[in-house]
XYZ file of C-alpha atoms in Angstrom:
728
model
C 66.526 10.449 21.230
C 68.929 12.620 19.602
C 66.901 12.713 16.166
C 63.792 13.384 17.942
C 65.328 16.438 19.555
C 66.634 17.656 16.257
C 63.093 17.235 14.663
C 61.494 19.267 17.771
C 64.058 22.131 17.012
C 63.467 22.090 13.191
C 59.658 22.219 13.819
C 60.390 25.257 15.902
C 62.495 27.014 13.629
C 60.029 26.512 10.762
C 57.158 27.899 12.891
C 59.406 31.019 13.830
C 59.875 31.579 9.952
C 56.407 31.333 9.576
C 55.456 33.885 12.147
C 58.297 36.337 10.910
C 57.144 36.120 7.282
C 53.440 36.509 8.163
C 54.089 39.982 10.093
C 52.152 42.862 8.683
C 54.074 45.817 7.325
C 52.498 47.954 10.359
C 53.599 45.371 13.184
C 53.889 46.794 16.735
C 57.138 47.477 18.570
C 56.522 45.062 21.299
C 58.851 44.092 24.227
C 58.645 46.777 26.997
C 55.600 47.066 28.993
C 53.360 49.912 28.952
C 54.266 51.729 32.079
C 56.211 54.850 33.154
C 56.391 58.611 32.654
C 58.127 58.561 29.478
C 56.658 58.245 25.780
C 56.905 54.394 24.817
C 57.040 53.464 21.071
C 54.029 51.081 20.218
C 54.046 51.025 16.641
C 56.061 52.149 13.472
C 56.114 51.517 9.795
C 57.803 53.363 7.011
C 55.885 56.566 7.180
C 54.923 56.964 11.044
C 55.867 56.120 14.441
C 53.216 56.280 17.379
C 54.225 56.647 21.194
C 52.010 56.394 24.175
C 52.884 57.688 27.726
C 51.752 55.196 29.813
C 50.987 57.490 32.840
C 48.735 59.724 31.262
C 47.409 57.901 28.060
C 48.431 60.547 25.561
C 50.014 59.886 22.553
C 52.412 61.413 19.884
C 52.644 60.380 16.236
C 55.722 61.194 14.205
C 55.570 61.760 10.518
C 58.860 60.642 9.314
C 58.224 62.103 6.091
C 59.121 65.561 7.556
C 60.039 64.810 11.240
C 56.950 66.574 12.467
C 55.339 65.635 15.866
C 51.529 65.597 16.482
C 51.028 65.270 20.333
C 47.340 64.229 21.538
C 47.415 66.658 24.176
C 49.169 70.077 24.843
C 52.470 69.521 26.430
C 53.163 72.248 29.127
C 49.315 73.111 29.265
C 49.915 74.481 32.821
C 52.017 77.462 31.402
C 49.294 78.690 29.245
C 48.507 82.178 30.246
C 44.849 82.252 28.702
C 43.575 79.030 29.890
C 41.711 78.233 33.188
C 38.914 75.991 35.021
C 38.081 72.816 33.149
C 39.836 73.810 29.622
C 43.391 73.239 31.545
C 42.705 69.700 32.266
C 40.523 69.289 28.810
C 44.009 70.237 27.070
C 45.407 67.125 28.544
C 42.481 64.937 27.801
C 41.840 62.530 24.990
C 37.860 62.472 25.770
C 35.735 65.255 27.158
C 32.223 64.154 28.085
C 28.792 65.782 28.895
C 26.514 63.801 30.715
C 23.286 63.966 32.883
C 23.141 62.270 36.394
C 20.205 60.755 37.975
C 18.826 64.303 39.090
C 18.849 65.671 35.782
C 21.905 67.793 36.272
C 24.129 68.272 33.550
C 27.831 67.563 34.183
C 31.144 68.290 31.883
C 34.075 65.910 32.804
C 37.354 64.841 30.836
C 39.625 61.779 30.833
C 42.560 63.604 32.599
C 40.671 64.949 35.357
C 38.012 62.227 36.098
C 40.043 59.129 35.234
C 43.682 59.636 34.790
C 44.692 61.525 37.852
C 42.868 58.972 39.915
C 44.756 56.095 38.133
C 41.382 54.761 37.211
C 42.115 53.460 33.681
C 43.413 50.324 31.942
C 45.865 50.406 29.227
C 46.427 47.770 26.950
C 48.707 46.946 24.020
C 47.080 46.456 20.697
C 48.767 45.018 17.565
C 49.452 48.369 15.824
C 48.895 50.737 18.929
C 46.822 50.778 22.114
C 43.608 50.521 23.931
C 42.536 52.779 26.916
C 39.179 52.125 28.958
C 38.667 55.311 31.110
C 36.545 54.824 34.364
C 35.226 58.313 35.159
C 34.230 59.529 38.721
C 34.678 56.269 40.515
C 33.212 54.141 37.607
C 29.823 55.862 36.692
C 30.939 56.019 33.402
C 33.216 53.845 31.157
C 34.323 54.372 28.028
C 37.094 52.609 25.757
C 39.339 54.240 23.370
C 41.441 52.698 20.796
C 44.472 54.422 18.553
C 46.219 52.318 15.960
C 48.492 53.287 13.331
C 48.551 52.016 9.547
C 50.603 52.663 6.702
C 48.494 55.793 5.824
C 47.540 57.441 8.905
C 46.170 57.243 12.528
C 42.920 55.467 13.600
C 41.134 56.565 16.885
C 37.732 54.529 17.534
C 35.157 54.631 20.383
C 32.915 51.612 20.119
C 29.687 52.751 21.726
C 28.413 49.226 22.035
C 30.947 49.091 24.921
C 30.143 52.244 26.696
C 28.737 51.613 30.402
C 26.896 54.060 32.647
C 25.539 53.593 35.828
C 21.650 53.434 36.007
C 20.131 57.088 35.548
C 23.283 58.580 33.806
C 22.729 59.426 30.322
C 25.840 60.448 28.090
C 24.742 63.361 25.928
C 28.343 64.011 24.200
C 31.713 62.742 23.568
C 34.503 65.081 22.214
C 37.322 63.172 20.855
C 40.775 64.795 21.398
C 39.915 68.360 21.433
C 43.524 69.561 21.415
C 45.005 66.797 18.846
C 44.702 69.405 15.972
C 45.982 72.455 17.319
C 48.681 75.417 16.816
C 49.860 77.716 19.237
C 49.836 81.275 19.268
C 52.562 82.854 17.216
C 52.830 79.652 14.948
C 51.990 79.912 11.395
C 49.095 78.238 9.887
C 45.362 77.742 9.840
C 42.165 75.542 10.630
C 40.369 74.409 7.771
C 36.392 73.477 8.472
C 33.896 72.264 5.532
C 31.851 74.970 6.169
C 29.783 75.693 2.614
C 32.550 75.631 -0.131
C 35.238 75.509 2.517
C 36.642 78.075 5.122
C 40.117 78.741 6.716
C 40.650 80.029 10.578
C 43.895 81.878 10.151
C 46.215 81.746 13.248
C 47.604 85.141 12.936
C 44.128 86.834 13.148
C 42.936 88.021 16.695
C 40.199 85.912 17.661
C 39.701 87.583 21.218
C 36.088 87.653 22.040
C 34.633 85.549 19.076
C 32.609 82.784 19.804
C 33.290 79.318 19.198
C 32.908 77.908 15.735
C 30.318 74.790 16.252
C 28.355 73.152 13.439
C 26.641 69.974 12.860
C 27.667 67.869 10.112
C 24.910 67.457 7.497
C 22.859 70.102 8.890
C 20.939 70.784 12.173
C 18.378 68.214 13.574
C 14.808 69.371 13.759
C 14.348 67.074 16.610
C 16.336 69.315 18.964
C 14.037 71.984 20.306
C 16.833 74.727 20.530
C 17.435 74.421 16.625
C 16.548 77.489 14.952
C 14.823 77.899 11.526
C 18.165 79.590 10.148
C 19.843 76.496 10.842
C 17.281 74.247 9.199
C 17.139 76.392 6.041
C 20.883 76.841 5.833
C 22.447 77.276 2.473
C 25.866 76.783 3.433
C 26.022 73.352 5.553
C 28.703 71.182 6.260
C 28.226 68.197 3.652
C 31.801 66.761 4.258
C 32.488 64.846 7.287
C 36.220 66.378 7.627
C 38.418 68.797 9.243
C 42.000 69.961 9.125
C 44.943 71.784 10.231
C 48.107 73.553 8.628
C 51.110 74.118 11.273
C 54.278 75.467 9.800
C 55.276 73.377 6.930
C 52.954 70.380 8.129
C 49.391 69.363 7.945
C 46.718 67.009 8.970
C 43.063 66.102 7.895
C 40.580 64.103 9.896
C 37.966 62.140 8.143
C 35.278 60.977 10.282
C 34.158 57.550 8.758
C 31.665 56.453 11.185
C 29.537 58.311 13.497
C 29.620 61.562 10.875
C 25.883 61.841 11.205
C 26.473 62.463 15.113
C 29.273 64.703 14.695
C 29.753 68.362 14.974
C 32.951 70.242 14.007
C 34.202 72.541 16.414
C 37.020 75.253 16.628
C 38.380 77.960 18.738
C 40.749 80.740 17.891
C 43.629 81.623 20.149
C 43.198 83.700 23.190
C 39.755 82.463 23.661
C 40.027 79.425 25.936
C 43.731 78.802 25.739
C 46.631 79.960 23.557
C 45.834 77.458 21.039
C 43.853 77.530 17.785
C 42.261 74.120 17.948
C 39.495 72.073 16.025
C 37.706 68.674 16.690
C 34.839 66.831 16.481
C 32.216 66.174 19.295
C 29.608 63.455 18.953
C 26.010 63.884 20.217
C 24.826 60.435 21.320
C 21.685 60.204 23.415
C 19.188 63.185 23.222
C 17.815 65.141 25.930
C 15.188 68.192 26.163
C 13.497 70.218 28.883
C 9.825 70.025 28.427
C 7.451 72.557 30.032
C 3.867 72.131 30.609
C 1.924 74.720 32.665
C 4.490 76.263 35.097
C 6.639 73.076 35.522
C 9.561 72.158 33.570
C 10.922 68.663 33.572
C 14.207 67.247 31.828
C 13.592 64.333 29.513
C 16.205 61.905 28.235
C 16.443 59.076 25.576
C 16.724 55.985 26.571
C 20.219 54.394 26.700
C 19.053 51.126 25.180
C 19.204 52.611 21.905
C 21.685 51.249 19.651
C 24.471 53.672 18.510
C 26.738 53.578 15.629
C 30.398 53.517 16.451
C 32.654 56.548 16.392
C 35.676 56.375 13.915
C 38.291 59.128 12.723
C 41.102 58.534 10.542
C 43.857 61.206 10.410
C 46.121 61.679 7.546
C 49.261 63.708 7.411
C 50.543 65.892 4.769
C 53.910 67.186 4.121
C 55.696 69.614 2.197
C 53.705 70.672 -1.012
C 50.761 68.702 0.058
C 50.882 70.416 3.668
C 47.633 72.899 2.749
C 43.970 72.985 2.065
C 44.414 71.681 -1.384
C 46.481 68.980 -0.230
C 43.798 67.999 2.008
C 41.209 67.978 -0.693
C 43.405 66.125 -2.944
C 43.929 63.315 -0.451
C 39.938 63.109 0.208
C 39.665 62.856 -3.327
C 41.884 59.870 -3.601
C 40.362 58.312 -0.993
C 36.744 58.898 -2.597
C 38.090 57.485 -5.837
C 39.361 54.270 -4.050
C 36.513 53.659 -2.313
C 34.423 54.071 -5.727
C 32.336 57.272 -4.491
C 33.916 59.155 -7.377
C 35.655 58.656 -10.460
C 37.593 60.862 -12.814
C 35.780 61.991 -16.028
C 36.016 64.320 -18.591
C 33.529 66.942 -17.992
C 31.641 68.866 -20.596
C 30.613 72.512 -19.673
C 26.903 73.136 -19.530
C 24.655 75.964 -18.125
C 21.869 75.238 -15.577
C 18.455 76.733 -15.421
C 15.961 75.970 -12.527
C 12.360 76.574 -13.554
C 9.479 76.878 -11.140
C 6.301 74.762 -12.311
C 3.906 76.354 -9.842
C 3.296 77.897 -6.132
C 0.621 76.672 -3.676
C -1.346 79.566 -2.333
C -4.610 80.264 -0.367
C -7.672 81.906 -2.573
C -11.271 82.515 -1.461
C -14.114 80.208 -2.626
C -17.293 81.029 -1.518
C -15.882 82.971 1.170
C -13.799 80.166 2.276
C -9.914 80.080 1.860
C -8.984 77.114 0.153
C -5.535 75.710 -1.279
C -4.885 76.573 -5.107
C -2.054 76.361 -7.488
C -0.615 79.421 -9.502
C 1.379 78.086 -12.704
C 4.595 79.807 -12.872
C 5.992 77.659 -15.790
C 3.944 74.973 -17.464
C 5.202 72.292 -20.011
C 4.292 74.570 -23.104
C 6.116 77.393 -21.490
C 8.791 75.276 -20.701
C 9.362 74.799 -24.358
C 9.124 78.272 -25.350
C 11.960 79.231 -22.644
C 14.342 76.444 -24.006
C 13.810 77.858 -27.368
C 14.381 81.390 -26.312
C 17.694 80.115 -24.440
C 18.894 78.771 -28.065
C 18.095 81.991 -29.364
C 20.483 83.469 -26.871
C 23.213 81.232 -27.530
C 22.699 78.745 -24.792
C 22.895 75.048 -26.035
C 22.899 72.125 -24.145
C 20.949 73.548 -21.186
C 20.237 71.600 -18.139
C 16.686 72.274 -17.067
C 15.865 71.648 -13.495
C 12.017 71.479 -13.207
C 10.836 72.247 -9.562
C 7.387 72.582 -7.719
C 5.463 70.411 -10.258
C 4.851 67.451 -8.456
C 0.999 66.929 -7.650
C 1.292 65.843 -4.270
C 4.087 68.370 -3.331
C 1.861 71.259 -4.546
C -1.166 69.959 -2.191
C 1.151 70.243 0.730
C 1.688 66.166 0.825
C 4.815 64.376 0.946
C 5.295 63.239 -2.740
C 4.488 59.310 -3.470
C 4.393 59.238 -7.102
C 5.858 60.975 -9.807
C 3.073 62.755 -11.203
C 2.654 66.387 -12.610
C -0.133 68.664 -11.407
C -2.595 69.187 -14.197
C -2.806 72.843 -13.980
C 1.067 72.739 -15.144
C 0.379 71.014 -18.448
C -0.142 73.141 -21.569
C 0.513 74.085 -25.166
C 0.137 70.586 -26.398
C 3.308 69.631 -24.678
C 3.056 66.649 -22.060
C 5.176 65.990 -19.392
C 6.696 62.977 -21.155
C 7.598 65.086 -24.199
C 10.036 67.207 -22.165
C 11.309 64.042 -20.429
C 12.220 63.126 -23.869
C 13.634 66.246 -25.316
C 16.625 65.748 -27.138
C 17.245 69.986 -27.360
C 18.112 70.075 -23.662
C 18.584 67.816 -20.452
C 15.026 67.795 -18.704
C 15.500 66.969 -14.901
C 12.116 66.735 -12.941
C 13.106 67.427 -9.533
C 11.066 66.385 -6.440
C 11.082 68.522 -2.901
C 9.828 68.331 0.388
C 9.799 64.423 0.425
C 10.287 64.341 4.004
C 7.825 66.984 4.839
C 4.183 67.852 4.395
C 1.529 70.261 5.769
C -1.247 69.028 8.385
C -3.765 70.463 6.108
C -2.848 68.306 3.229
C -2.909 65.147 5.277
C -6.135 64.498 6.786
C -6.201 60.805 7.102
C -2.461 60.174 7.776
C -1.884 63.213 9.915
C -1.960 61.800 13.298
C -0.151 58.627 12.281
C 2.721 59.842 10.167
C 4.861 62.718 11.776
C 8.195 62.389 13.642
C 8.052 63.209 17.284
C 10.455 64.442 20.045
C 11.580 62.754 23.034
C 8.452 64.079 24.791
C 6.370 62.297 21.965
C 5.184 65.702 20.463
C 5.076 65.955 16.683
C 7.727 67.947 15.085
C 6.783 70.869 13.063
C 8.655 73.919 11.843
C 7.752 76.959 9.695
C 9.772 77.913 6.721
C 12.217 81.067 6.653
C 12.083 83.697 3.971
C 15.546 83.923 2.439
C 14.973 87.927 1.899
C 13.113 88.788 5.029
C 14.661 86.163 7.296
C 11.074 85.927 8.693
C 9.131 82.788 9.512
C 6.138 82.346 6.796
C 3.570 79.852 5.707
C 1.681 76.945 7.269
C 3.397 74.416 9.851
C 5.380 71.764 8.229
C 5.573 68.342 9.987
C 8.121 65.740 9.003
C 7.705 62.028 8.212
C 8.502 59.144 10.940
C 10.658 56.310 10.281
C 7.951 54.004 9.014
C 6.572 56.845 6.584
C 10.098 57.665 5.413
C 10.484 53.942 4.210
C 7.058 53.790 3.055
C 6.801 56.803 0.916
C 10.459 56.536 -0.466
C 9.439 53.261 -1.796
C 6.485 54.322 -3.555
C 8.089 57.662 -4.791
C 11.064 55.862 -6.136
C 9.334 53.122 -7.339
C 7.063 55.458 -9.335
C 10.214 57.554 -10.523
C 12.048 54.249 -11.959
C 9.020 53.569 -14.080
C 8.759 57.026 -15.523
C 9.855 57.994 -18.780
C 12.668 60.349 -17.637
C 16.193 59.513 -18.099
C 16.686 61.678 -14.958
C 15.356 62.357 -11.632
C 16.295 65.261 -9.238
C 16.178 65.048 -5.800
C 16.354 67.849 -3.228
C 15.930 67.079 0.476
C 16.407 63.188 0.125
C 20.030 63.591 -0.089
C 20.718 66.340 1.980
C 18.416 65.933 5.080
C 18.894 63.892 8.298
C 16.918 63.809 11.654
C 16.020 61.592 14.467
C 12.579 60.331 15.477
C 11.249 59.295 18.602
C 7.929 57.929 17.698
C 6.989 54.434 18.157
C 9.786 53.234 16.212
C 13.072 55.403 17.233
C 15.152 56.059 14.510
C 18.951 57.785 14.852
C 20.480 60.216 12.390
C 22.456 57.097 11.110
C 19.606 54.793 10.572
C 18.158 57.454 8.516
C 21.173 57.833 6.460
C 21.257 54.186 5.871
C 17.445 54.197 4.986
C 18.286 56.956 2.269
C 21.489 55.483 0.906
C 20.128 52.100 0.335
C 17.298 53.581 -1.563
C 19.421 55.859 -3.524
C 21.699 53.131 -4.503
C 18.570 51.190 -6.125
C 17.401 54.175 -8.075
C 20.702 55.242 -9.432
C 20.698 51.825 -10.954
C 17.606 52.816 -12.919
C 17.981 56.731 -13.282
C 20.682 59.288 -13.824
C 20.506 61.297 -10.277
C 20.927 65.069 -10.079
C 21.368 65.856 -6.268
C 20.795 69.310 -4.786
C 24.113 69.890 -2.619
C 24.087 66.556 -1.141
C 25.678 64.916 2.033
C 28.787 63.055 1.544
C 27.059 59.636 1.893
C 25.100 60.349 -1.159
C 27.709 61.657 -3.489
C 28.308 58.330 -5.274
C 25.060 57.839 -6.604
C 24.971 61.223 -8.445
C 25.380 61.885 -12.154
C 25.377 65.774 -11.558
C 25.052 68.235 -8.679
C 23.247 71.582 -8.349
C 23.211 74.278 -5.880
C 26.868 73.882 -4.660
C 27.718 76.756 -2.567
C 30.640 78.877 -3.722
C 30.803 80.714 -0.142
C 30.681 79.783 3.462
C 28.192 80.732 6.328
C 30.044 83.746 7.230
C 30.852 82.713 10.903
C 33.240 85.391 12.483
C 36.024 83.016 13.368
C 36.293 82.249 9.278
C 38.916 84.496 7.715
C 38.862 82.901 4.126
C 36.631 81.136 1.789
C 38.337 78.378 -0.303
C 36.896 75.979 -3.116
C 37.602 72.896 -0.880
C 34.466 71.309 -1.986
C 35.054 72.151 -5.545
C 38.664 70.752 -5.415
C 37.444 67.687 -4.324
C 34.596 67.289 -6.999
C 36.421 68.858 -9.893
C 37.365 66.524 -12.714
C 35.042 63.676 -11.324
C 31.188 65.192 -11.662
C 29.837 68.280 -13.083
C 28.453 70.604 -10.594
C 26.353 73.935 -10.564
C 26.392 76.794 -8.298
C 23.573 78.117 -6.242
C 21.474 80.576 -8.268
C 23.109 83.561 -9.571
C 20.002 85.925 -9.736
C 21.012 88.003 -6.377
C 24.696 87.603 -6.615
C 27.022 90.504 -7.055
C 27.284 90.871 -11.146
C 30.870 92.150 -11.232
C 32.079 88.977 -8.999
C 30.225 86.428 -10.801
C 32.284 85.310 -13.366
C 35.404 85.656 -11.164
C 33.740 83.266 -8.288
C 32.674 80.718 -11.031
C 36.321 80.569 -12.420
C 37.766 80.176 -9.007
C 35.391 77.287 -8.109
C 35.394 75.759 -11.404
C 31.358 75.724 -11.217
C 28.903 75.932 -13.854
C 26.586 78.962 -13.925
C 22.827 78.220 -12.603
C 19.905 80.915 -12.693
C 16.317 80.149 -11.447
C 13.591 81.670 -13.691
C 9.815 81.249 -14.561
C 7.277 82.260 -17.245
C 4.670 84.200 -15.314
C 5.111 87.770 -14.482
C 7.033 88.359 -11.362
C 4.204 90.115 -9.783
C 2.812 86.234 -9.441
C 5.027 85.792 -6.166
C 4.186 89.201 -4.769
C 2.367 89.069 -1.429
C 2.832 85.279 -1.408
C 4.782 82.812 0.720
C 7.256 82.929 -2.296
C 8.033 86.400 -2.501
C 11.810 85.347 -2.052
C 11.481 84.088 -5.764
C 11.208 87.867 -7.134
C 13.620 88.524 -9.864
C 12.748 85.159 -11.703
C 11.936 86.803 -15.017
C 12.913 84.325 -17.795
C 13.929 86.948 -20.372
C 15.974 88.845 -18.034
C 17.606 85.806 -16.449
C 18.301 84.420 -20.003
C 20.392 87.183 -21.078
C 22.335 87.095 -17.733
C 23.018 83.341 -18.257
C 23.834 83.849 -21.819
C 26.359 86.399 -20.964
C 27.946 84.582 -18.164
C 28.062 81.204 -19.827
C 29.516 82.605 -23.259
C 32.644 83.940 -21.199
C 32.897 80.679 -19.164
C 32.605 78.385 -22.238
C 35.694 79.970 -23.870
C 37.797 79.514 -20.765
C 36.876 76.063 -19.900
C 37.013 74.952 -23.608
C 40.846 75.824 -23.448
C 41.514 74.368 -20.160
C 40.159 71.160 -22.181
C 38.491 69.040 -19.731
C 41.559 69.095 -17.067
C 40.807 68.695 -13.580
C 41.548 71.211 -10.901
C 44.217 70.305 -8.581
C 45.164 73.434 -6.467
C 43.979 76.516 -5.325
C 46.220 78.871 -3.425
C 46.726 82.725 -2.616
C 49.303 84.312 -4.404
C 48.765 87.812 -3.288
C 46.153 89.718 -1.008
C 42.666 88.804 -2.807
C 44.521 87.457 -5.800
C 44.227 83.635 -6.175
C 45.993 80.795 -8.745
C 43.696 78.049 -9.907
C 45.893 75.398 -11.329
C 44.865 72.357 -13.468
C 46.235 68.971 -14.329
C 47.583 69.909 -17.580
C 49.342 72.711 -16.328
C 46.944 75.648 -16.984
C 46.505 78.053 -14.338
C 43.818 80.813 -13.866
C 44.513 83.800 -11.960
C 41.691 85.698 -10.233
C 42.391 89.266 -9.072
C 39.720 90.506 -6.575
C 41.894 92.976 -5.497
C 41.955 96.687 -6.417
C 45.499 96.539 -7.863
C 46.949 94.690 -10.860
C 48.949 91.688 -10.631
C 51.635 90.458 -12.510
C 52.273 86.520 -12.578
C 55.417 84.966 -12.529
C 55.354 84.554 -16.141
C 55.249 88.342 -16.479
C 51.579 88.791 -17.464
C 49.387 91.665 -15.790
C 46.035 90.656 -14.446
C 43.696 93.934 -14.033
C 41.982 94.600 -10.800
C 38.891 92.932 -10.957
C 39.920 90.755 -13.886
C 41.102 87.068 -14.520
C 43.706 85.627 -16.663
C 44.177 82.197 -18.085
C 47.783 81.111 -18.670
C 47.611 77.748 -20.726
C 49.941 74.938 -20.456
C 53.074 74.658 -22.747
C 52.352 72.246 -25.439
């Protein structure tokens, strides 16, 4: 009996040892129950501590690196002199929700006012954090939220499969922790938004009366009837699913890892709705629209039975020298390298030339207007231009050949890698250009997801995407010069034809003789489709990435300012913006996107044809970009009084000289940097910036009207730059 007791004790002891040695690094701090008015520690590791206040469900993260504390909700929100109405309770909420009731009336509620104050929530401890399920307004909506700690940051998740709503209720939008990333009036710091190249919203600038910043990640959705043409034709979209904030000597960056295709980045300046400067993500779940027929209007809602992707945000905390936008970019690059999306490479400089093959226009035939193609640059003329480029000292150019595809120039969605015969001349075949050793030839296909009705007589009734009302979606294009609508109606492919046409086009491209394939809208456009087989934006993203992955195994892809999910399939990038959208809340433009990409992949600027000539070289050096111009062989008068008048100033002789001058100057600087990657960008004075490289080289960019003296004692004249090379 005694021996049996001893054996039992030994067995228990062994089991306990097994449990102890199997505990994860980020073990929860379990013992006390989740209840009370004070913050309770629920998880900790060597970097962070996570606390929750059970009575309110709010949390606090303590960064042990710098002792900074980040609260999910505003403490003492009631004392804010600027806040009122629903915003007062939003400041104390982890979730804000927009929904439509059974009468079609829109309601905005939040977790504090509609759940916490009623005590109508369930709080549960998790291994490394906690889970709270909010019941809103007597249970008409139920939404679960999980907050967990890991060794590198904080995860916040909403599992959409577990959302519950009463019949007839439709959740339109969820905003997650609208005041977690916030800084009060009077604090030092700024908000970072991934607008274009990257924008900063400074705390110390008066934002009174300036409207909220709210822009969709990956561009506007054409299925929303309130979407403006300017949003669809946006040259400065949000291509990265991130945002961040610097507050005093600490910083935090959020990466949206799931639900990014549904997300918008929103920001307020202090004194607009509160004393806080804040940034957060909202997620559009189910769509709705007001449909008008005759004199009657009715609200139409998407069915709640449609499957949604989950929402997942990961927050990274940065300290000391890393606590700024350069540190955020460095962290994002690190994450992308770890995931295999990017990899470090030695990048050789190269100039980029976009050549327009032809344009589609109307001409009269026997008194009837018919479509015709005006050649701008034929295959033989491509050879003439590239020969002339060499004479101008432009070697190793990347020739991005656009508007050449047979189907594209007929107004159809391209389904084959075939050139319009009108563009073949001078005894130079399309295949010869593809195989040229004098330059890199990139045949680029555009408008893959869109077409004009006139060009698709057979499939025009079966292929277009539809809005919730079942109406075929169409938009016109927007002139970059006049900002006016022009041309024919363009329709967009539904899910069935997206899959069908991509398979055909990519199959044809894979079999072509070209080493390179360029893609425009394929890697940068997402939308929803409510035709027979509903397609959410995340489903379109999955369709596109799957096919890009396959094609990238066969060809080297050159992508046009692609969205985050497509970056891993690109060999080169073109049309990467060096500016922001110019939203009034944005105080400074910073090369955040370029800091992420530099040293991993070569990227070219948007066309420089219309840029301020005095600042071109400075901006290229500040962003580490390759120069890029568009041109064509035909006379510039060819595009006048056509839908393509915005392509004026495309004369190839004039633009080759421009490119030659810019590239020769850049090449001298980039060669001295010796393939090192950009690691930091910072303001060192008003309108003066330092761009730092891995090897210790620094480029000083002086946009100011005064000279600047570097810490080494060198003078940088107004409107000039200076490279200080690393000590060897």
